[in-house]
PDB file of C-alpha atoms in Angstrom:
ATOM      1  CA  MET A 280     -32.063 134.095 -10.728  1.00  0.00           C
ATOM      2  CA  PRO A 281     -35.050 131.481 -12.478  1.00  0.00           C
ATOM      3  CA  MET A 282     -34.096 128.066 -13.961  1.00  0.00           C
ATOM      4  CA  ASN A 283     -33.530 127.982 -17.181  1.00  0.00           C
ATOM      5  CA  ILE A 284     -34.950 124.567 -17.905  1.00  0.00           C
ATOM      6  CA  ASP A 285     -34.739 124.590 -22.211  1.00  0.00           C
ATOM      7  CA  ARG A 286     -30.640 125.265 -20.658  1.00  0.00           C
ATOM      8  CA  LEU A 287     -30.982 122.665 -18.939  1.00  0.00           C
ATOM      9  CA  THR A 288     -32.949 120.197 -20.922  1.00  0.00           C
ATOM     10  CA  GLU A 289     -29.700 121.014 -23.657  1.00  0.00           C
ATOM     11  CA  MET A 290     -27.254 120.187 -21.372  1.00  0.00           C
ATOM     12  CA  PHE A 291     -28.853 117.144 -19.692  1.00  0.00           C
ATOM     13  CA  GLY A 292     -30.721 115.739 -22.357  1.00  0.00           C
ATOM     14  CA  LEU A 293     -30.417 112.523 -24.516  1.00  0.00           C
ATOM     15  CA  ASP A 294     -33.510 113.255 -26.762  1.00  0.00           C
ATOM     16  CA  GLY A 295     -32.903 110.876 -29.896  1.00  0.00           C
ATOM     17  CA  LYS A 296     -29.422 109.511 -29.244  1.00  0.00           C
ATOM     18  CA  SER A 297     -29.230 105.287 -29.440  1.00  0.00           C
ATOM     19  CA  ALA A 298     -27.438 103.426 -26.348  1.00  0.00           C
ATOM     20  CA  VAL A 299     -26.266  99.844 -26.091  1.00  0.00           C
ATOM     21  CA  VAL A 300     -25.881  98.931 -22.065  1.00  0.00           C
ATOM     22  CA  THR A 301     -24.360  95.664 -20.984  1.00  0.00           C
ATOM     23  CA  GLY A 302     -25.105  94.252 -18.436  1.00  0.00           C
ATOM     24  CA  GLY A 303     -28.373  95.255 -18.501  1.00  0.00           C
ATOM     25  CA  SER A 304     -31.361  92.709 -17.257  1.00  0.00           C
ATOM     26  CA  ARG A 305     -30.471  94.306 -13.577  1.00  0.00           C
ATOM     27  CA  GLY A 306     -28.507  95.515 -11.145  1.00  0.00           C
ATOM     28  CA  LEU A 307     -25.935  98.699 -12.129  1.00  0.00           C
ATOM     29  CA  GLY A 308     -26.897  98.172 -15.988  1.00  0.00           C
ATOM     30  CA  TYR A 309     -30.523  97.773 -14.991  1.00  0.00           C
ATOM     31  CA  MET A 310     -30.248 101.493 -13.181  1.00  0.00           C
ATOM     32  CA  ILE A 311     -27.956 103.068 -15.705  1.00  0.00           C
ATOM     33  CA  ALA A 312     -30.511 101.802 -18.975  1.00  0.00           C
ATOM     34  CA  GLY A 313     -32.962 103.325 -16.739  1.00  0.00           C
ATOM     35  CA  GLY A 314     -31.559 106.623 -16.573  1.00  0.00           C
ATOM     36  CA  LEU A 315     -31.086 106.503 -20.536  1.00  0.00           C
ATOM     37  CA  LEU A 316     -34.459 106.082 -21.236  1.00  0.00           C
ATOM     38  CA  ASP A 317     -36.064 108.796 -18.686  1.00  0.00           C
ATOM     39  CA  ALA A 318     -33.196 111.595 -20.342  1.00  0.00           C
ATOM     40  CA  GLY A 319     -34.319 110.810 -23.956  1.00  0.00           C
ATOM     41  CA  CYS A 320     -32.423 107.931 -24.577  1.00  0.00           C
ATOM     42  CA  ARG A 321     -33.572 104.383 -27.200  1.00  0.00           C
ATOM     43  CA  VAL A 322     -31.858 101.755 -25.700  1.00  0.00           C
ATOM     44  CA  ILE A 323     -30.884  98.783 -26.293  1.00  0.00           C
ATOM     45  CA  ILE A 324     -29.848  95.932 -23.422  1.00  0.00           C
ATOM     46  CA  SER A 325     -27.811  93.128 -23.760  1.00  0.00           C
ATOM     47  CA  ALA A 326     -26.857  90.168 -21.681  1.00  0.00           C
ATOM     48  CA  ARG A 327     -26.695  86.706 -21.489  1.00  0.00           C
ATOM     49  CA  LYS A 328     -30.109  84.450 -20.222  1.00  0.00           C
ATOM     50  CA  VAL A 329     -32.834  85.529 -22.789  1.00  0.00           C
ATOM     51  CA  GLU A 330     -35.408  85.317 -20.447  1.00  0.00           C
ATOM     52  CA  GLN A 331     -34.104  87.969 -17.742  1.00  0.00           C
ATOM     53  CA  VAL A 332     -33.164  90.371 -20.143  1.00  0.00           C
ATOM     54  CA  THR A 333     -36.097  90.074 -22.659  1.00  0.00           C
ATOM     55  CA  ALA A 334     -38.014  90.449 -19.245  1.00  0.00           C
ATOM     56  CA  ALA A 335     -36.225  93.213 -18.209  1.00  0.00           C
ATOM     57  CA  ALA A 336     -36.761  95.333 -21.298  1.00  0.00           C
ATOM     58  CA  GLY A 337     -40.313  94.757 -20.940  1.00  0.00           C
ATOM     59  CA  GLN A 338     -40.284  96.559 -18.018  1.00  0.00           C
ATOM     60  CA  LEU A 339     -38.387  99.461 -18.873  1.00  0.00           C
ATOM     61  CA  ALA A 340     -40.067  99.819 -21.944  1.00  0.00           C
ATOM     62  CA  ALA A 341     -42.576 101.624 -19.510  1.00  0.00           C
ATOM     63  CA  ARG A 342     -40.223 104.681 -19.468  1.00  0.00           C
ATOM     64  CA  GLY A 343     -38.997 105.094 -23.536  1.00  0.00           C
ATOM     65  CA  PRO A 344     -38.245 102.679 -25.981  1.00  0.00           C
ATOM     66  CA  CYS A 345     -36.253 100.119 -25.506  1.00  0.00           C
ATOM     67  CA  GLU A 346     -35.183  96.258 -26.918  1.00  0.00           C
ATOM     68  CA  ALA A 347     -33.494  93.449 -25.561  1.00  0.00           C
ATOM     69  CA  ILE A 348     -30.875  91.314 -27.629  1.00  0.00           C
ATOM     70  CA  PRO A 349     -29.466  88.227 -25.827  1.00  0.00           C
ATOM     71  CA  ALA A 350     -25.698  88.146 -26.581  1.00  0.00           C
ATOM     72  CA  ASP A 351     -22.824  86.200 -24.622  1.00  0.00           C
ATOM     73  CA  LEU A 352     -20.001  89.027 -24.483  1.00  0.00           C
ATOM     74  CA  SER A 353     -17.102  86.326 -23.002  1.00  0.00           C
ATOM     75  CA  THR A 354     -15.747  86.088 -26.641  1.00  0.00           C
ATOM     76  CA  PRO A 355     -14.960  87.533 -29.260  1.00  0.00           C
ATOM     77  CA  GLU A 356     -17.386  85.879 -31.595  1.00  0.00           C
ATOM     78  CA  GLY A 357     -20.362  86.858 -29.032  1.00  0.00           C
ATOM     79  CA  CYS A 358     -19.410  90.627 -29.084  1.00  0.00           C
ATOM     80  CA  GLU A 359     -19.233  90.698 -33.269  1.00  0.00           C
ATOM     81  CA  ALA A 360     -23.018  88.785 -32.708  1.00  0.00           C
ATOM     82  CA  LEU A 361     -24.308  91.677 -30.713  1.00  0.00           C
ATOM     83  CA  ALA A 362     -22.574  94.838 -32.671  1.00  0.00           C
ATOM     84  CA  ALA A 363     -24.537  93.222 -35.744  1.00  0.00           C
ATOM     85  CA  ALA A 364     -27.489  92.764 -34.715  1.00  0.00           C
ATOM     86  CA  VAL A 365     -27.043  96.930 -33.437  1.00  0.00           C
ATOM     87  CA  ALA A 366     -26.068  97.382 -36.937  1.00  0.00           C
ATOM     88  CA  GLU A 367     -29.072  95.565 -38.502  1.00  0.00           C
ATOM     89  CA  ARG A 368     -30.975  98.237 -36.376  1.00  0.00           C
ATOM     90  CA  TRP A 369     -29.372 101.608 -35.765  1.00  0.00           C
ATOM     91  CA  GLU A 370     -26.803 103.012 -38.552  1.00  0.00           C
ATOM     92  CA  SER A 371     -25.161 105.162 -35.933  1.00  0.00           C
ATOM     93  CA  LEU A 372     -24.156 104.389 -31.757  1.00  0.00           C
ATOM     94  CA  ASP A 373     -24.325 108.050 -29.704  1.00  0.00           C
ATOM     95  CA  ILE A 374     -23.182 105.606 -26.260  1.00  0.00           C
ATOM     96  CA  LEU A 375     -21.856 102.423 -25.454  1.00  0.00           C
ATOM     97  CA  VAL A 376     -21.780 101.356 -21.568  1.00  0.00           C
ATOM     98  CA  ASN A 377     -19.510  98.628 -21.191  1.00  0.00           C
ATOM     99  CA  ASN A 378     -21.504  97.226 -17.973  1.00  0.00           C
ATOM    100  CA  ALA A 379     -21.406  93.279 -18.112  1.00  0.00           C
ATOM    101  CA  GLY A 380     -19.066  91.686 -15.889  1.00  0.00           C
ATOM    102  CA  ALA A 381     -18.571  88.858 -13.226  1.00  0.00           C
ATOM    103  CA  SER A 382     -16.873  87.816 -10.065  1.00  0.00           C
ATOM    104  CA  TRP A 383     -15.609  84.507  -8.904  1.00  0.00           C
ATOM    105  CA  GLY A 384     -14.558  84.528  -4.983  1.00  0.00           C
ATOM    106  CA  ALA A 385     -11.634  82.360  -3.918  1.00  0.00           C
ATOM    107  CA  LYS A 386      -8.319  82.781  -2.054  1.00  0.00           C
ATOM    108  CA  LEU A 387      -5.418  83.584  -4.296  1.00  0.00           C
ATOM    109  CA  ASP A 388      -4.236  80.403  -3.279  1.00  0.00           C
ATOM    110  CA  GLU A 389      -7.094  78.280  -4.679  1.00  0.00           C
ATOM    111  CA  TYR A 390      -7.815  80.730  -7.606  1.00  0.00           C
ATOM    112  CA  PRO A 391      -9.141  78.072 -10.069  1.00  0.00           C
ATOM    113  CA  VAL A 392      -7.767  78.627 -13.937  1.00  0.00           C
ATOM    114  CA  ASP A 393     -11.153  78.492 -15.148  1.00  0.00           C
ATOM    115  CA  GLY A 394     -12.480  80.833 -12.962  1.00  0.00           C
ATOM    116  CA  TRP A 395      -9.890  83.290 -13.470  1.00  0.00           C
ATOM    117  CA  ARG A 396     -10.313  83.269 -17.659  1.00  0.00           C
ATOM    118  CA  LYS A 397     -14.307  83.882 -16.978  1.00  0.00           C
ATOM    119  CA  VAL A 398     -13.719  87.479 -15.135  1.00  0.00           C
ATOM    120  CA  ILE A 399     -10.726  87.881 -17.341  1.00  0.00           C
ATOM    121  CA  ASP A 400     -12.902  87.190 -20.864  1.00  0.00           C
ATOM    122  CA  ILE A 401     -15.791  89.265 -19.470  1.00  0.00           C
ATOM    123  CA  ASN A 402     -14.281  91.918 -17.757  1.00  0.00           C
ATOM    124  CA  LEU A 403     -11.755  92.901 -20.040  1.00  0.00           C
ATOM    125  CA  GLY A 404     -12.426  91.554 -23.647  1.00  0.00           C
ATOM    126  CA  GLY A 405     -16.216  92.101 -23.637  1.00  0.00           C
ATOM    127  CA  PRO A 406     -15.369  95.765 -23.280  1.00  0.00           C
ATOM    128  CA  PHE A 407     -12.251  95.750 -25.398  1.00  0.00           C
ATOM    129  CA  PHE A 408     -13.708  93.480 -28.564  1.00  0.00           C
ATOM    130  CA  LEU A 409     -17.369  94.599 -28.503  1.00  0.00           C
ATOM    131  CA  THR A 410     -15.993  98.313 -28.554  1.00  0.00           C
ATOM    132  CA  GLN A 411     -13.970  97.350 -31.404  1.00  0.00           C
ATOM    133  CA  LYS A 412     -16.820  95.784 -32.769  1.00  0.00           C
ATOM    134  CA  LEU A 413     -18.696  98.665 -32.768  1.00  0.00           C
ATOM    135  CA  LEU A 414     -16.801 101.320 -33.644  1.00  0.00           C
ATOM    136  CA  GLY A 415     -18.175 102.216 -37.006  1.00  0.00           C
ATOM    137  CA  LEU A 416     -21.382 102.587 -35.083  1.00  0.00           C
ATOM    138  CA  LEU A 417     -20.079 105.073 -32.864  1.00  0.00           C
ATOM    139  CA  ARG A 418     -18.073 107.211 -35.356  1.00  0.00           C
ATOM    140  CA  ALA A 419     -20.817 107.541 -37.217  1.00  0.00           C
ATOM    141  CA  ALA A 420     -22.269 109.409 -34.464  1.00  0.00           C
ATOM    142  CA  ALA A 421     -19.001 110.964 -33.297  1.00  0.00           C
ATOM    143  CA  ARG A 422     -19.411 114.952 -33.868  1.00  0.00           C
ATOM    144  CA  PRO A 423     -16.453 117.318 -32.568  1.00  0.00           C
ATOM    145  CA  ASP A 424     -19.215 119.123 -30.497  1.00  0.00           C
ATOM    146  CA  ASP A 425     -20.757 115.726 -29.442  1.00  0.00           C
ATOM    147  CA  PRO A 426     -18.518 113.062 -29.343  1.00  0.00           C
ATOM    148  CA  ALA A 427     -20.055 109.792 -29.438  1.00  0.00           C
ATOM    149  CA  ARG A 428     -19.566 108.177 -26.322  1.00  0.00           C
ATOM    150  CA  VAL A 429     -17.892 104.670 -24.029  1.00  0.00           C
ATOM    151  CA  ILE A 430     -18.378 104.169 -20.497  1.00  0.00           C
ATOM    152  CA  ASN A 431     -16.900 101.174 -18.926  1.00  0.00           C
ATOM    153  CA  VAL A 432     -16.825  99.872 -15.472  1.00  0.00           C
ATOM    154  CA  ALA A 433     -13.001 100.058 -16.320  1.00  0.00           C
ATOM    155  CA  SER A 434     -11.142 102.530 -19.506  1.00  0.00           C
ATOM    156  CA  VAL A 435     -10.105 100.790 -22.576  1.00  0.00           C
ATOM    157  CA  ASP A 436      -8.655 103.809 -24.620  1.00  0.00           C
ATOM    158  CA  GLY A 437      -9.024 106.911 -26.308  1.00  0.00           C
ATOM    159  CA  MET A 438     -10.241 107.829 -29.922  1.00  0.00           C
ATOM    160  CA  LYS A 439     -10.951 110.940 -31.794  1.00  0.00           C
ATOM    161  CA  HIS A 440     -13.929 111.992 -30.915  1.00  0.00           C
ATOM    162  CA  ILE A 441     -15.043 109.142 -28.656  1.00  0.00           C
ATOM    163  CA  THR A 442     -14.795 109.923 -25.219  1.00  0.00           C
ATOM    164  CA  VAL A 443     -13.931 107.097 -23.044  1.00  0.00           C
ATOM    165  CA  ASN A 444     -14.674 107.216 -19.258  1.00  0.00           C
ATOM    166  CA  ALA A 445     -15.240 104.895 -16.238  1.00  0.00           C
ATOM    167  CA  ILE A 446     -17.806 105.193 -13.724  1.00  0.00           C
ATOM    168  CA  ALA A 447     -16.703 103.379 -10.375  1.00  0.00           C
ATOM    169  CA  PRO A 448     -19.484 101.890  -8.407  1.00  0.00           C
ATOM    170  CA  GLY A 449     -19.308 101.804  -4.850  1.00  0.00           C
ATOM    171  CA  PRO A 450     -21.939  99.384  -2.697  1.00  0.00           C
ATOM    172  CA  PHE A 451     -25.215  99.046  -4.956  1.00  0.00           C
ATOM    173  CA  ASP A 452     -27.682  96.354  -4.728  1.00  0.00           C
ATOM    174  CA  SER A 453     -27.009  93.741  -7.106  1.00  0.00           C
ATOM    175  CA  LYS A 454     -25.730  90.115  -7.435  1.00  0.00           C
ATOM    176  CA  MET A 455     -21.917  90.882  -6.950  1.00  0.00           C
ATOM    177  CA  MET A 456     -23.050  92.615  -3.295  1.00  0.00           C
ATOM    178  CA  ALA A 457     -25.663  90.486  -2.626  1.00  0.00           C
ATOM    179  CA  PHE A 458     -23.951  88.259  -0.297  1.00  0.00           C
ATOM    180  CA  ILE A 459     -23.174  91.193   1.902  1.00  0.00           C
ATOM    181  CA  LEU A 460     -26.434  93.311   1.071  1.00  0.00           C
ATOM    182  CA  ASP A 461     -28.680  90.748   1.584  1.00  0.00           C
ATOM    183  CA  ASN A 462     -27.703  90.311   5.263  1.00  0.00           C
ATOM    184  CA  PRO A 463     -28.825  93.134   7.249  1.00  0.00           C
ATOM    185  CA  LYS A 464     -26.077  93.602   9.571  1.00  0.00           C
ATOM    186  CA  ALA A 465     -24.045  93.115   7.133  1.00  0.00           C
ATOM    187  CA  ARG A 466     -25.112  95.834   5.312  1.00  0.00           C
ATOM    188  CA  ALA A 467     -25.744  97.804   8.107  1.00  0.00           C
ATOM    189  CA  ALA A 468     -21.965  97.639   8.698  1.00  0.00           C
ATOM    190  CA  LEU A 469     -20.965  98.727   4.976  1.00  0.00           C
ATOM    191  CA  ALA A 470     -23.524 101.614   4.754  1.00  0.00           C
ATOM    192  CA  ALA A 471     -21.844 103.134   8.000  1.00  0.00           C
ATOM    193  CA  GLU A 472     -18.531 102.657   6.338  1.00  0.00           C
ATOM    194  CA  VAL A 473     -19.243 104.899   3.656  1.00  0.00           C
ATOM    195  CA  PRO A 474     -19.197 108.442   4.430  1.00  0.00           C
ATOM    196  CA  LEU A 475     -22.434 109.554   3.344  1.00  0.00           C
ATOM    197  CA  GLY A 476     -24.065 106.724   5.298  1.00  0.00           C
ATOM    198  CA  ARG A 477     -25.943 105.087   2.813  1.00  0.00           C
ATOM    199  CA  ILE A 478     -26.187 102.694   0.285  1.00  0.00           C
ATOM    200  CA  GLY A 479     -26.440 103.720  -3.428  1.00  0.00           C
ATOM    201  CA  GLU A 480     -29.745 104.199  -5.005  1.00  0.00           C
ATOM    202  CA  PRO A 481     -30.680 103.832  -8.401  1.00  0.00           C
ATOM    203  CA  ASP A 482     -30.639 107.575  -9.216  1.00  0.00           C
ATOM    204  CA  ASP A 483     -26.630 107.667  -7.753  1.00  0.00           C
ATOM    205  CA  LEU A 484     -25.895 105.778 -10.596  1.00  0.00           C
ATOM    206  CA  ALA A 485     -28.499 106.521 -13.304  1.00  0.00           C
ATOM    207  CA  GLY A 486     -27.096 110.242 -12.703  1.00  0.00           C
ATOM    208  CA  ALA A 487     -23.409 109.710 -12.978  1.00  0.00           C
ATOM    209  CA  ALA A 488     -24.556 107.859 -16.466  1.00  0.00           C
ATOM    210  CA  VAL A 489     -26.637 109.721 -17.789  1.00  0.00           C
ATOM    211  CA  TYR A 490     -23.701 113.296 -16.707  1.00  0.00           C
ATOM    212  CA  LEU A 491     -20.922 111.105 -19.234  1.00  0.00           C
ATOM    213  CA  ALA A 492     -23.592 110.693 -21.815  1.00  0.00           C
ATOM    214  CA  SER A 493     -24.875 114.184 -22.116  1.00  0.00           C
ATOM    215  CA  ARG A 494     -23.767 117.563 -23.417  1.00  0.00           C
ATOM    216  CA  ALA A 495     -22.594 118.913 -20.100  1.00  0.00           C
ATOM    217  CA  GLY A 496     -20.237 115.980 -19.921  1.00  0.00           C
ATOM    218  CA  SER A 497     -18.738 116.293 -23.627  1.00  0.00           C
ATOM    219  CA  TYR A 498     -15.195 117.569 -22.807  1.00  0.00           C
ATOM    220  CA  LEU A 499     -14.792 115.103 -20.021  1.00  0.00           C
ATOM    221  CA  THR A 500     -12.529 112.110 -21.460  1.00  0.00           C
ATOM    222  CA  GLY A 501     -10.000 109.589 -19.455  1.00  0.00           C
ATOM    223  CA  ALA A 502     -11.806 109.644 -15.909  1.00  0.00           C
ATOM    224  CA  THR A 503     -12.516 107.435 -13.636  1.00  0.00           C
ATOM    225  CA  VAL A 504     -16.244 108.701 -11.277  1.00  0.00           C
ATOM    226  CA  PRO A 505     -16.281 107.180  -7.918  1.00  0.00           C
ATOM    227  CA  VAL A 506     -19.951 106.845  -7.284  1.00  0.00           C
ATOM    228  CA  GLY A 507     -19.791 105.444  -3.753  1.00  0.00           C
ATOM    229  CA  GLY A 508     -20.477 107.749  -1.265  1.00  0.00           C
ATOM    230  CA  GLY A 509     -17.408 109.012  -0.618  1.00  0.00           C
ATOM    231  CA  LEU A 510     -16.112 105.758   0.021  1.00  0.00           C
ATOM    232  CA  ALA A 511     -13.138 106.208  -2.580  1.00  0.00           C
ATOM    233  CA  CYS A 512     -11.980 108.862  -0.577  1.00  0.00           C
ATOM    234  CA  ALA A 513     -11.886 107.150   2.785  1.00  0.00           C
ATOM    235  CA  ASP A 514      -8.994 106.716   4.627  1.00  0.00           C
TER     236      ASP A 514
END
């Protein structure tokens, strides 16, 4: 049976959609932003460092309309500032990808208070307060047959006609994984632990994000999608 390209485009295409991707200057956020652009979105990426996020937006612009808005999402005020900047540009928002995050490596009995606060503020506070501040724009885009989408590293809550799902990435080339993946022996050892036998590639992550953001994923909410080559399912 011949493939119906128009039907596939209708299911998975994102032409005309708008998306905000936090932590979009590198790593997982950059991969997701690229996938959304390839699918037809206009994208705003945000990150704390001005030069990095501006350069990333310039690179991504070769794939579609992409703009950088620097923001520190570790505070409610930073989230509000980003939401206000988005509202100045767009009247509605179809897709919010809460990807910005931080890690702090330390033993349990040595874990510092400032490290704990940094991780909690950006990893939990950022997604919650940014989603809160962008609710008006998300609701403006939301329809029963085509919900607005929130895609989180950790899910927050469900809202009417706005799906909330989480992507749980396995090993990908990113700053958080660099301490392992930049070491050839450690990289090979980690890849050997993955049932599919390799480290994740940009298309693997982007494909999952595009599915959650597309018409094909409009009836999925409250789910966590493990994108780790089977690592989450391994014994």
